[in-house]
Amino acid sequence: MNAAAKLPFLKETMRIAGKEVTSDDVVEVRNPYNNELVGTVPSARPEHVREAFAKARSFKSKLTRYERQQILMRTAETLRDRKEEFARLISAESGLCWKDALYEASRAYDVWSFAAQLIVRDDGETFSCDISPNGKKRKIFTQRMPLMGVISAITPFNHPLNMVSHKLAPAIATNNRLVLKPTELTPLTALKLADVLYEAGLPPEMLSVVTGNPGTMGDAMITDPDADLITFTGSVRVGKHIAATAGYKRTVLELGGNDPLIVMEDADLDKAADLAVQGATKNSGQRCTAVKRILVVSSVADEFSALVLEKAKKLKCGDPMDPDVDIGTVIHEGAAKTFEQRVNEAVAAGARLLHGNDRKGALYPPTVVDHIPYDTELVREETFGPVIPIIRVPDDINEVIRISNSTAYGLSSGVCTNRFDYITRFINELDVGTVNIWEVPGYRIEMSPFGGIKDSGNGYKEGVWEAMKSFTNVRTFSMPWG
Ligand code: NAD
């Protein structure tokens, strides 16, 4: 199969403990590029969610580490072997271009294979107790246990396969049971992944996928009595609603970002401009860690801006299925209209539009805007599309750090400088989860700790190993020791 292959219409069902379940109503999934109906999924009612949690809770996995490792590795290998088939579906339901969709599918291999490999790691600790005058000849040990209840997982549209994988793989690695609600915008990829897992030997009770509108069944995912932990990736607005509704339940919240790429006066400007353009436009600019503010010091801003413009002009935006296209659509026309409006408002406030902003439906081209006044919605809010926004800042590192920290968000950052005194200050003083020197803010590997602070997250990290830790309870036990 390749980019040109036509996808059959998918009339999907939910998977409740492996059983295919329908409902009276459906949610339509449309291709954002041509508005064609890609498929439908059932519109779950709260009782479907209840059934999924109750079935999961009544099952206790007896899988050994080795058995889980085999399931995880078989899943990784299937995703690798069927990469193009997954990419085709990802692109059809999200409008991501073929290059981005293939990358999305190939990243998933890493997530599943790292989970399979990390399963052999046991971070249990041992404490000898005869270490103080109050001590005894005993030892205290720790071991990780799966949660008593069920994990509730809620995922966004921008990485239809990876955001789901980052919740499922660590949950399975730790022998947990899970109910997943993928976004109503791109649910088809998640259902296809569930089938791969069942085929790989996952006991079906360990994973249910419920689909539908959050207005009808969202709260059921947050308040179900059998849900112990809610792992959520998505917007700040919904994340805060979950935090307010979940009560005593644990919440792992991975939320929005407004990440800077900082360009200092000593930077190699050509290299910095590459990072700026790539970081702002990959995945149609729809990454939580996309470059959403380029903070360039005034002394090099003219030269840098010209390089950014030259590189942005080379990007091709158009039919997502054209293998040469660099930028497909954004998630829907409504989102594209918001970007257009924010750019127009910034221009009215004094910014200069250098390229783009000519929208066609959900196609929104790479758009270079320079001289952006700091207090415009375009850069104060998270603009989740391929806008490349240049903000000129004073040649003073104190001001650069102050401006960078002045948003409500704190996810990641990228820094272009070779000066060691600057580098150490950025690492120590930027209020973010990650500082990448000479890389885009989004740079990571799938098992390194990842996640934000402030409005970007509640401090729990994702990345396969961190998620395995947050999905477990530590049991402490002690024994007499001679
Ligand atoms: P969203 O918050 O609109 O939706 C995310 C999920 O929440 C969807 O499944 C949606 O159906 C569900 N939801 C909506 N209302 C709900 C409710 N009341 N109760 C329960 N569930 C509800 O986010 P989105 O637009 O799909 O995704 C984009 C956002 O995700 C951006 O802000 C982006 O930065 C963020 N994101 C963050 C990370 C990270 O790791 N920090 C990664 C990817 C995306």
Short mmCIF file of C-alpha atoms and ligand atoms in Angstrom, two decimals:
data_model
loop_
_atom_site.label_atom_id
_atom_site.label_comp_id
_atom_site.label_asym_id
_atom_site.label_seq_id
_atom_site.Cartn_x
_atom_site.Cartn_y
_atom_site.Cartn_z
CA MET A 1 0.00 0.00 0.00
CA ASN A 2 1.20 3.55 -0.63
CA ALA A 3 0.00 7.12 -0.37
CA ALA A 4 -2.33 6.80 -3.34
CA ALA A 5 -4.24 3.70 -2.15
CA LYS A 6 -7.91 4.35 -1.45
CA LEU A 7 -9.20 3.52 1.99
CA PRO A 8 -12.51 1.64 2.35
CA PHE A 9 -15.26 3.36 4.36
CA LEU A 10 -14.98 2.30 8.01
CA LYS A 11 -18.20 1.72 9.95
CA GLU A 12 -16.52 1.13 13.28
CA THR A 13 -17.66 -0.35 16.58
CA MET A 14 -16.37 0.21 20.08
CA ARG A 15 -14.28 -2.50 21.73
CA ILE A 16 -15.55 -3.26 25.20
CA ALA A 17 -13.40 -5.98 26.75
CA GLY A 18 -12.73 -7.05 23.17
CA LYS A 19 -16.43 -7.26 22.21
CA GLU A 20 -17.59 -5.13 19.29
CA VAL A 21 -20.30 -2.79 20.58
CA THR A 22 -22.47 -0.34 18.64
CA SER A 23 -24.80 2.42 19.77
CA ASP A 24 -27.90 4.17 18.36
CA ASP A 25 -25.99 7.27 17.33
CA VAL A 26 -22.72 7.65 15.51
CA VAL A 27 -20.00 10.30 15.21
CA GLU A 28 -18.81 11.00 11.69
CA VAL A 29 -15.11 11.19 10.96
CA ARG A 30 -14.34 13.37 7.94
CA ASN A 31 -11.15 13.96 6.00
CA PRO A 32 -10.28 17.62 6.67
CA TYR A 33 -8.81 18.03 3.16
CA ASN A 34 -11.79 17.02 1.01
CA ASN A 35 -14.53 16.62 3.62
CA GLU A 36 -15.10 12.99 2.54
CA LEU A 37 -16.57 10.67 5.13
CA VAL A 38 -13.75 8.38 6.25
CA GLY A 39 -15.89 6.41 8.69
CA THR A 40 -18.18 6.51 11.68
CA VAL A 41 -17.77 5.46 15.31
CA PRO A 42 -20.49 4.78 17.86
CA SER A 43 -21.53 7.63 20.10
CA ALA A 44 -21.19 6.08 23.55
CA ARG A 45 -23.59 6.80 26.36
CA PRO A 46 -22.43 6.89 30.00
CA GLU A 47 -23.68 3.31 30.48
CA HIS A 48 -21.19 2.07 27.86
CA VAL A 49 -18.40 3.70 29.81
CA ARG A 50 -19.70 2.11 33.03
CA GLU A 51 -19.79 -1.32 31.41
CA ALA A 52 -16.22 -0.93 30.16
CA PHE A 53 -14.89 0.02 33.60
CA ALA A 54 -16.86 -2.70 35.40
CA LYS A 55 -15.55 -5.40 33.02
CA ALA A 56 -12.00 -4.14 33.37
CA ARG A 57 -12.22 -4.00 37.16
CA SER A 58 -13.47 -7.56 37.47
CA PHE A 59 -10.44 -8.88 35.57
CA LYS A 60 -7.05 -9.37 37.17
CA SER A 61 -4.12 -9.90 34.84
CA LYS A 62 -1.83 -12.82 35.62
CA LEU A 63 0.54 -12.10 32.74
CA THR A 64 4.22 -12.52 33.60
CA ARG A 65 6.75 -9.89 32.60
CA TYR A 66 7.93 -12.16 29.81
CA GLU A 67 4.38 -12.61 28.46
CA ARG A 68 3.78 -8.86 28.52
CA GLN A 69 7.10 -8.27 26.81
CA GLN A 70 6.06 -10.62 24.00
CA ILE A 71 2.74 -8.78 23.51
CA LEU A 72 4.46 -5.38 23.47
CA MET A 73 7.16 -6.52 21.05
CA ARG A 74 4.67 -8.21 18.70
CA THR A 75 2.70 -4.94 18.67
CA ALA A 76 5.84 -2.94 17.84
CA GLU A 77 6.69 -5.32 15.00
CA THR A 78 3.17 -5.24 13.57
CA LEU A 79 3.18 -1.44 13.61
CA ARG A 80 6.55 -1.47 11.83
CA ASP A 81 5.33 -3.96 9.22
CA ARG A 82 2.00 -2.16 8.63
CA LYS A 83 3.41 1.37 8.87
CA GLU A 84 2.00 2.56 5.56
CA GLU A 85 -1.46 1.19 6.28
CA PHE A 86 -1.52 3.10 9.58
CA ALA A 87 -0.12 6.24 7.94
CA ARG A 88 -2.90 6.13 5.34
CA LEU A 89 -5.57 6.08 8.04
CA ILE A 90 -3.82 8.74 10.16
CA SER A 91 -3.66 11.06 7.20
CA ALA A 92 -7.26 10.40 6.16
CA GLU A 93 -8.73 11.25 9.55
CA SER A 94 -6.38 14.07 10.56
CA GLY A 95 -5.26 15.70 7.29
CA LEU A 96 -1.60 15.30 8.27
CA CYS A 97 0.59 15.01 5.18
CA TRP A 98 2.00 11.66 4.09
CA LYS A 99 5.51 12.52 5.40
CA ASP A 100 4.13 13.45 8.84
CA ALA A 101 1.79 10.44 8.91
CA LEU A 102 4.64 8.05 8.10
CA TYR A 103 6.73 9.60 10.84
CA GLU A 104 3.81 9.30 13.26
CA ALA A 105 3.50 5.60 12.44
CA SER A 106 7.22 4.92 12.70
CA ARG A 107 7.54 6.70 16.08
CA ALA A 108 4.99 4.27 17.49
CA TYR A 109 7.41 1.39 16.93
CA ASP A 110 9.79 3.06 19.39
CA VAL A 111 7.11 3.54 22.03
CA TRP A 112 6.08 -0.14 21.98
CA SER A 113 9.58 -1.51 21.61
CA PHE A 114 10.94 0.65 24.47
CA ALA A 115 8.08 -0.52 26.70
CA ALA A 116 8.98 -4.13 25.82
CA GLN A 117 12.63 -3.50 26.66
CA LEU A 118 12.01 -1.53 29.85
CA ILE A 119 9.91 -4.31 31.31
CA VAL A 120 13.10 -6.07 32.39
CA ARG A 121 14.09 -3.07 34.51
CA ASP A 122 13.17 -3.44 38.18
CA ASP A 123 13.71 -0.29 40.24
CA GLY A 124 12.85 -1.91 43.59
CA GLU A 125 14.92 -0.49 46.45
CA THR A 126 16.49 -2.08 49.50
CA PHE A 127 17.06 -0.32 52.83
CA SER A 128 19.13 -1.87 55.62
CA CYS A 129 17.68 -0.90 58.97
CA ASP A 130 20.72 -1.37 61.26
CA ILE A 131 22.09 2.03 60.35
CA SER A 132 21.24 4.05 63.44
CA PRO A 133 21.19 3.59 67.20
CA ASN A 134 17.44 3.03 66.76
CA GLY A 135 17.98 0.46 64.04
CA LYS A 136 17.25 -3.24 63.90
CA LYS A 137 18.53 -6.20 61.96
CA ARG A 138 15.83 -5.93 59.32
CA LYS A 139 15.58 -4.92 55.69
CA ILE A 140 12.91 -2.86 53.96
CA PHE A 141 12.22 -3.50 50.26
CA THR A 142 9.98 -1.90 47.64
CA GLN A 143 8.17 -3.32 44.66
CA ARG A 144 5.83 -1.77 42.11
CA MET A 145 2.23 -2.99 41.89
CA PRO A 146 -0.38 -2.31 39.22
CA LEU A 147 -3.17 0.01 40.34
CA MET A 148 -6.05 -1.58 42.27
CA GLY A 149 -8.57 0.06 39.95
CA VAL A 150 -8.64 0.88 36.26
CA ILE A 151 -6.77 3.55 34.28
CA SER A 152 -8.94 6.04 32.39
CA ALA A 153 -7.08 7.39 29.34
CA ILE A 154 -8.24 10.40 27.29
CA THR A 155 -6.23 11.46 24.22
CA PRO A 156 -6.04 14.36 21.72
CA PHE A 157 -6.14 14.51 17.92
CA ASN A 158 -2.71 15.82 17.00
CA HIS A 159 -0.81 12.51 17.26
CA PRO A 160 -3.60 9.97 16.64
CA LEU A 161 -1.31 6.95 17.19
CA ASN A 162 1.45 8.16 19.50
CA MET A 163 -0.55 9.86 22.23
CA VAL A 164 -2.61 6.67 22.53
CA SER A 165 0.53 4.49 22.47
CA HIS A 166 2.14 6.55 25.23
CA LYS A 167 -0.74 5.60 27.51
CA LEU A 168 -1.42 2.02 26.44
CA ALA A 169 2.13 0.65 26.25
CA PRO A 170 3.21 1.66 29.81
CA ALA A 171 -0.17 0.54 31.18
CA ILE A 172 0.18 -2.92 29.65
CA ALA A 173 3.85 -3.14 30.66
CA THR A 174 2.77 -2.66 34.29
CA ASN A 175 -0.11 -5.18 34.09
CA ASN A 176 -2.83 -2.54 34.40
CA ARG A 177 -6.31 -2.54 32.89
CA LEU A 178 -7.36 0.45 30.90
CA VAL A 179 -10.36 2.17 29.30
CA LEU A 180 -9.41 4.51 26.46
CA LYS A 181 -11.45 7.37 25.06
CA PRO A 182 -9.67 8.65 21.97
CA THR A 183 -10.68 12.02 20.60
CA GLU A 184 -13.86 12.06 18.50
CA LEU A 185 -11.80 13.77 15.75
CA THR A 186 -9.36 10.89 15.09
CA PRO A 187 -10.73 7.75 16.78
CA LEU A 188 -10.21 5.30 13.89
CA THR A 189 -6.45 4.88 14.35
CA ALA A 190 -6.94 4.06 18.04
CA LEU A 191 -9.49 1.31 17.22
CA LYS A 192 -7.12 -0.18 14.67
CA LEU A 193 -4.37 -0.22 17.29
CA ALA A 194 -6.64 -2.03 19.76
CA ASP A 195 -7.11 -4.82 17.21
CA VAL A 196 -3.35 -5.12 16.77
CA LEU A 197 -3.05 -5.56 20.54
CA TYR A 198 -5.76 -8.22 20.73
CA GLU A 199 -4.07 -10.07 17.85
CA ALA A 200 -0.76 -9.79 19.70
CA GLY A 201 -2.31 -11.74 22.58
CA LEU A 202 -3.51 -9.03 24.97
CA PRO A 203 -6.33 -10.38 27.16
CA PRO A 204 -9.26 -8.31 25.82
CA GLU A 205 -10.42 -7.37 29.33
CA MET A 206 -7.23 -5.34 29.76
CA LEU A 207 -8.22 -2.80 27.10
CA SER A 208 -11.55 -1.24 26.15
CA VAL A 209 -11.98 1.60 23.68
CA VAL A 210 -15.10 3.76 23.98
CA THR A 211 -15.85 6.46 21.42
CA GLY A 212 -18.14 9.44 21.24
CA ASN A 213 -18.75 13.02 22.19
CA PRO A 214 -17.18 14.31 25.38
CA GLY A 215 -20.35 16.26 26.16
CA THR A 216 -22.24 12.96 26.52
CA MET A 217 -19.69 10.64 28.07
CA GLY A 218 -16.67 12.75 29.08
CA ASP A 219 -17.63 13.07 32.73
CA ALA A 220 -18.27 9.33 32.96
CA MET A 221 -14.59 8.82 32.06
CA ILE A 222 -13.56 11.12 34.91
CA THR A 223 -15.93 10.05 37.67
CA ASP A 224 -16.34 6.29 37.18
CA PRO A 225 -16.04 4.61 40.60
CA ASP A 226 -13.67 1.96 39.21
CA ALA A 227 -11.27 4.53 37.70
CA ASP A 228 -8.24 5.03 39.98
CA LEU A 229 -6.20 7.30 37.73
CA ILE A 230 -7.02 9.56 34.80
CA THR A 231 -4.23 10.06 32.30
CA PHE A 232 -5.08 12.94 30.00
CA THR A 233 -3.30 14.66 27.13
CA GLY A 234 -5.02 17.68 25.62
CA SER A 235 -5.89 21.30 26.18
CA VAL A 236 -5.50 23.33 29.36
CA ARG A 237 -9.23 24.01 29.40
CA VAL A 238 -10.21 20.34 29.49
CA GLY A 239 -7.26 19.43 31.74
CA LYS A 240 -8.42 21.89 34.38
CA HIS A 241 -11.98 20.61 34.10
CA ILE A 242 -10.67 17.09 34.74
CA ALA A 243 -8.62 18.29 37.73
CA ALA A 244 -11.70 19.99 39.18
CA THR A 245 -14.01 17.01 38.59
CA ALA A 246 -11.76 14.08 39.50
CA GLY A 247 -11.75 14.70 43.27
CA TYR A 248 -9.59 12.14 45.09
CA LYS A 249 -8.64 10.25 41.91
CA ARG A 250 -5.08 10.65 40.69
CA THR A 251 -4.68 12.74 37.54
CA VAL A 252 -1.76 12.84 35.12
CA LEU A 253 -2.26 15.94 32.98
CA GLU A 254 -0.16 16.67 29.88
CA LEU A 255 -1.51 19.96 28.54
CA GLY A 256 -0.85 22.70 26.03
CA GLY A 257 2.31 24.66 25.39
CA ASN A 258 3.57 27.99 24.09
CA ASP A 259 7.18 27.00 23.57
CA PRO A 260 9.91 29.48 22.66
CA LEU A 261 12.82 29.05 20.32
CA ILE A 262 15.40 31.51 21.63
CA VAL A 263 18.00 32.91 19.21
CA MET A 264 20.93 34.77 20.77
CA GLU A 265 23.38 37.12 19.00
CA ASP A 266 26.17 34.52 18.68
CA ALA A 267 23.97 31.87 17.05
CA ASP A 268 24.59 30.32 13.63
CA LEU A 269 21.54 31.99 12.11
CA ASP A 270 21.12 29.58 9.22
CA LYS A 271 20.96 26.63 11.61
CA ALA A 272 18.62 28.57 13.94
CA ALA A 273 16.30 29.44 11.04
CA ASP A 274 16.14 25.75 10.05
CA LEU A 275 15.07 24.85 13.59
CA ALA A 276 12.55 27.69 13.67
CA VAL A 277 10.82 26.72 10.44
CA GLN A 278 10.90 22.99 11.08
CA GLY A 279 9.81 23.39 14.73
CA ALA A 280 6.88 25.66 13.87
CA THR A 281 5.51 23.70 10.92
CA LYS A 282 6.08 19.93 11.36
CA ASN A 283 2.82 18.05 11.93
CA SER A 284 1.07 21.16 10.53
CA GLY A 285 2.31 23.04 13.59
CA GLN A 286 0.06 20.85 15.73
CA ARG A 287 2.48 19.67 18.38
CA CYS A 288 2.20 20.58 22.02
CA THR A 289 5.91 21.39 21.74
CA ALA A 290 5.80 23.17 18.39
CA VAL A 291 7.75 26.43 18.23
CA LYS A 292 5.01 28.94 19.07
CA ARG A 293 7.20 31.98 19.83
CA ILE A 294 10.55 32.74 18.24
CA LEU A 295 12.39 35.12 20.55
CA VAL A 296 15.28 36.62 18.59
CA VAL A 297 17.52 39.36 19.95
CA SER A 298 17.22 42.61 17.97
CA SER A 299 20.84 42.83 16.80
CA VAL A 300 20.50 39.76 14.54
CA ALA A 301 16.75 39.85 13.91
CA ASP A 302 16.81 41.33 10.36
CA GLU A 303 19.25 38.74 9.07
CA PHE A 304 17.47 35.89 10.89
CA SER A 305 14.02 36.93 9.67
CA ALA A 306 15.21 36.94 6.03
CA LEU A 307 16.57 33.40 6.41
CA VAL A 308 13.32 32.19 7.98
CA LEU A 309 11.32 33.68 5.13
CA GLU A 310 13.53 32.05 2.50
CA LYS A 311 13.18 28.62 4.13
CA ALA A 312 9.43 28.91 4.78
CA LYS A 313 8.82 29.75 1.11
CA LYS A 314 10.32 26.41 0.12
CA LEU A 315 7.70 24.42 2.03
CA LYS A 316 4.91 22.89 0.01
CA CYS A 317 1.41 22.98 1.49
CA GLY A 318 -1.38 21.04 -0.21
CA ASP A 319 -2.97 17.62 -0.79
CA PRO A 320 -1.90 15.54 2.22
CA MET A 321 -1.61 12.43 0.05
CA ASP A 322 0.93 14.03 -2.29
CA PRO A 323 4.23 12.51 -1.08
CA ASP A 324 6.08 15.79 -1.83
CA VAL A 325 3.86 17.91 0.39
CA ASP A 326 5.40 19.18 3.66
CA ILE A 327 2.27 20.55 5.29
CA GLY A 328 -1.18 18.99 5.00
CA THR A 329 -4.29 20.48 6.55
CA VAL A 330 -4.86 21.43 10.15
CA ILE A 331 -7.52 19.50 12.01
CA HIS A 332 -10.51 21.42 10.62
CA GLU A 333 -11.51 24.60 8.87
CA GLY A 334 -12.59 26.22 12.14
CA ALA A 335 -9.04 25.92 13.51
CA ALA A 336 -7.57 27.41 10.30
CA LYS A 337 -9.99 30.35 10.52
CA THR A 338 -8.85 31.05 14.09
CA PHE A 339 -5.20 31.27 12.98
CA GLU A 340 -6.12 33.55 10.09
CA GLN A 341 -8.01 35.84 12.43
CA ARG A 342 -5.23 35.92 15.03
CA VAL A 343 -2.67 36.82 12.36
CA ASN A 344 -4.95 39.59 11.05
CA GLU A 345 -5.33 40.97 14.57
CA ALA A 346 -1.56 40.87 15.13
CA VAL A 347 -1.02 42.74 11.85
CA ALA A 348 -3.60 45.34 12.91
CA ALA A 349 -1.60 45.73 16.12
CA GLY A 350 1.66 46.42 14.22
CA ALA A 351 3.04 43.02 13.18
CA ARG A 352 4.29 42.47 9.61
CA LEU A 353 2.98 39.56 7.56
CA LEU A 354 5.87 38.30 5.39
CA HIS A 355 4.36 35.13 3.92
CA GLY A 356 1.21 32.99 3.93
CA ASN A 357 -2.08 33.48 5.80
CA ASP A 358 -4.06 32.63 2.64
CA ARG A 359 -6.32 29.86 3.87
CA LYS A 360 -8.23 27.39 1.68
CA GLY A 361 -10.66 25.38 3.79
CA ALA A 362 -8.58 23.53 6.38
CA LEU A 363 -5.35 24.13 4.40
CA TYR A 364 -3.38 26.81 6.16
CA PRO A 365 0.07 27.47 4.68
CA PRO A 366 3.25 28.22 6.62
CA THR A 367 2.81 31.83 7.68
CA VAL A 368 5.72 34.06 8.64
CA VAL A 369 4.89 37.04 10.83
CA ASP A 370 7.60 39.38 12.12
CA HIS A 371 7.68 42.27 14.63
CA ILE A 372 4.85 40.74 16.62
CA PRO A 373 3.85 42.89 19.60
CA TYR A 374 4.11 40.71 22.62
CA ASP A 375 0.60 41.11 23.91
CA THR A 376 -1.32 39.74 20.91
CA GLU A 377 -3.50 36.66 21.05
CA LEU A 378 -1.34 35.06 18.33
CA VAL A 379 1.53 34.54 20.77
CA ARG A 380 -0.15 34.93 24.17
CA GLU A 381 -2.44 31.96 23.50
CA GLU A 382 -1.42 28.59 22.09
CA THR A 383 -1.77 28.93 18.28
CA PHE A 384 -1.95 25.28 17.19
CA GLY A 385 -1.01 25.60 13.51
CA PRO A 386 1.91 26.36 11.15
CA VAL A 387 2.43 30.00 12.05
CA ILE A 388 6.09 31.05 12.33
CA PRO A 389 5.93 34.02 14.72
CA ILE A 390 9.00 36.22 15.18
CA ILE A 391 9.18 38.38 18.29
CA ARG A 392 12.12 40.76 18.56
CA VAL A 393 13.49 41.03 22.08
CA PRO A 394 16.20 43.25 23.66
CA ASP A 395 19.86 42.15 23.52
CA ASP A 396 19.82 41.34 27.21
CA ILE A 397 19.59 37.80 28.56
CA ASN A 398 17.66 38.96 31.63
CA GLU A 399 14.93 40.36 29.38
CA VAL A 400 14.96 37.25 27.16
CA ILE A 401 14.40 35.02 30.18
CA ARG A 402 11.74 37.32 31.62
CA ILE A 403 9.79 37.43 28.35
CA SER A 404 10.16 33.70 27.80
CA ASN A 405 8.76 32.98 31.27
CA SER A 406 5.91 35.47 30.95
CA THR A 407 3.28 33.05 29.60
CA ALA A 408 1.01 30.80 31.62
CA TYR A 409 2.59 27.75 29.97
CA GLY A 410 5.80 25.88 30.81
CA LEU A 411 6.22 22.89 28.54
CA SER A 412 9.51 22.96 26.64
CA SER A 413 11.99 25.28 24.94
CA GLY A 414 14.74 25.40 22.34
CA VAL A 415 17.84 27.56 22.62
CA CYS A 416 20.28 28.63 19.89
CA THR A 417 23.55 29.81 21.39
CA ASN A 418 27.04 28.44 21.98
CA ARG A 419 27.81 30.64 24.98
CA PHE A 420 28.20 28.45 28.05
CA ASP A 421 27.23 31.26 30.44
CA TYR A 422 23.94 31.70 28.53
CA ILE A 423 23.32 27.95 28.32
CA THR A 424 23.63 27.40 32.07
CA ARG A 425 21.33 30.35 32.77
CA PHE A 426 18.66 29.08 30.37
CA ILE A 427 18.79 25.58 31.82
CA ASN A 428 18.48 26.94 35.35
CA GLU A 429 16.07 29.83 34.82
CA LEU A 430 13.54 28.97 32.10
CA ASP A 431 10.31 27.86 33.81
CA VAL A 432 9.71 24.79 31.65
CA GLY A 433 9.86 20.99 31.70
CA THR A 434 12.60 20.72 29.04
CA VAL A 435 15.43 22.89 27.69
CA ASN A 436 16.91 21.69 24.39
CA ILE A 437 20.13 23.42 23.37
CA TRP A 438 20.45 23.58 19.59
CA GLU A 439 17.28 21.58 19.03
CA VAL A 440 13.58 22.22 18.58
CA PRO A 441 11.54 22.20 21.81
CA GLY A 442 9.85 19.00 20.65
CA TYR A 443 13.03 16.94 20.57
CA ARG A 444 12.80 13.82 22.74
CA ILE A 445 13.15 10.08 22.64
CA GLU A 446 10.08 8.06 23.54
CA MET A 447 11.51 6.88 26.87
CA SER A 448 13.04 10.10 28.21
CA PRO A 449 10.99 12.06 30.79
CA PHE A 450 8.65 14.47 29.07
CA GLY A 451 6.11 16.94 30.43
CA GLY A 452 5.53 20.48 31.56
CA ILE A 453 4.90 22.68 34.58
CA LYS A 454 2.61 25.67 35.24
CA ASP A 455 -0.47 25.38 32.97
CA SER A 456 1.29 22.78 30.78
CA GLY A 457 1.03 19.95 33.28
CA ASN A 458 0.77 18.93 36.90
CA GLY A 459 4.37 17.78 37.21
CA TYR A 460 3.96 14.11 36.36
CA LYS A 461 6.11 13.18 33.40
CA GLU A 462 5.32 10.97 30.44
CA GLY A 463 7.81 9.00 28.36
CA VAL A 464 7.56 5.25 28.69
CA TRP A 465 9.53 4.80 31.91
CA GLU A 466 7.98 7.76 33.78
CA ALA A 467 4.50 6.61 32.78
CA MET A 468 5.27 3.11 34.06
CA LYS A 469 6.16 4.71 37.40
CA SER A 470 3.03 6.87 37.57
CA PHE A 471 0.81 3.89 36.68
CA THR A 472 1.99 1.86 39.70
CA ASN A 473 1.76 1.89 43.48
CA VAL A 474 4.93 1.28 45.44
CA ARG A 475 4.47 -1.55 47.96
CA THR A 476 6.93 -1.49 50.85
CA PHE A 477 7.64 -4.71 52.74
CA SER A 478 10.15 -5.59 55.44
CA MET A 479 11.69 -8.74 56.83
CA PRO A 480 13.98 -9.77 59.66
CA TRP A 481 17.55 -9.92 58.34
CA GLY A 482 20.39 -11.61 60.25
P1 NAD B 1 -8.89 18.76 23.78
O1 NAD B 1 -8.57 19.13 25.19
O2 NAD B 1 -9.91 19.53 23.07
O3 NAD B 1 -9.34 17.23 23.71
C1 NAD B 1 -8.54 16.21 24.26
C2 NAD B 1 -9.42 15.04 24.66
O4 NAD B 1 -10.28 15.45 25.71
C3 NAD B 1 -10.32 14.54 23.55
O5 NAD B 1 -10.38 13.13 23.62
C4 NAD B 1 -11.66 15.14 23.91
O6 NAD B 1 -12.77 14.41 23.42
C5 NAD B 1 -11.61 15.06 25.41
N1 NAD B 1 -12.54 15.92 26.13
C6 NAD B 1 -13.00 17.15 25.77
N2 NAD B 1 -13.86 17.61 26.71
C7 NAD B 1 -13.93 16.67 27.68
C8 NAD B 1 -14.64 16.57 28.90
N3 NAD B 1 -15.44 17.54 29.32
N4 NAD B 1 -14.47 15.47 29.65
C9 NAD B 1 -13.65 14.47 29.25
N5 NAD B 1 -12.95 14.50 28.09
C10 NAD B 1 -13.09 15.60 27.31
O7 NAD B 1 -7.47 18.79 23.02
P2 NAD B 1 -7.21 18.58 21.46
O8 NAD B 1 -7.67 19.79 20.76
O9 NAD B 1 -7.66 17.24 21.02
O10 NAD B 1 -5.60 18.52 21.47
C11 NAD B 1 -4.78 19.62 21.35
C12 NAD B 1 -4.23 20.04 22.69
O11 NAD B 1 -3.49 18.97 23.27
C13 NAD B 1 -3.25 21.18 22.56
O12 NAD B 1 -3.49 22.11 23.60
C14 NAD B 1 -1.90 20.50 22.74
O13 NAD B 1 -0.87 21.36 23.19
C15 NAD B 1 -2.24 19.45 23.74
N6 NAD B 1 -1.23 18.38 23.76
C16 NAD B 1 -0.39 18.26 24.83
C17 NAD B 1 0.61 17.30 24.84
C18 NAD B 1 1.54 17.13 26.01
O14 NAD B 1 2.19 16.09 26.11
N7 NAD B 1 1.66 18.08 26.92
C19 NAD B 1 0.73 16.43 23.75
C20 NAD B 1 -0.14 16.57 22.68
C21 NAD B 1 -1.12 17.55 22.69
#
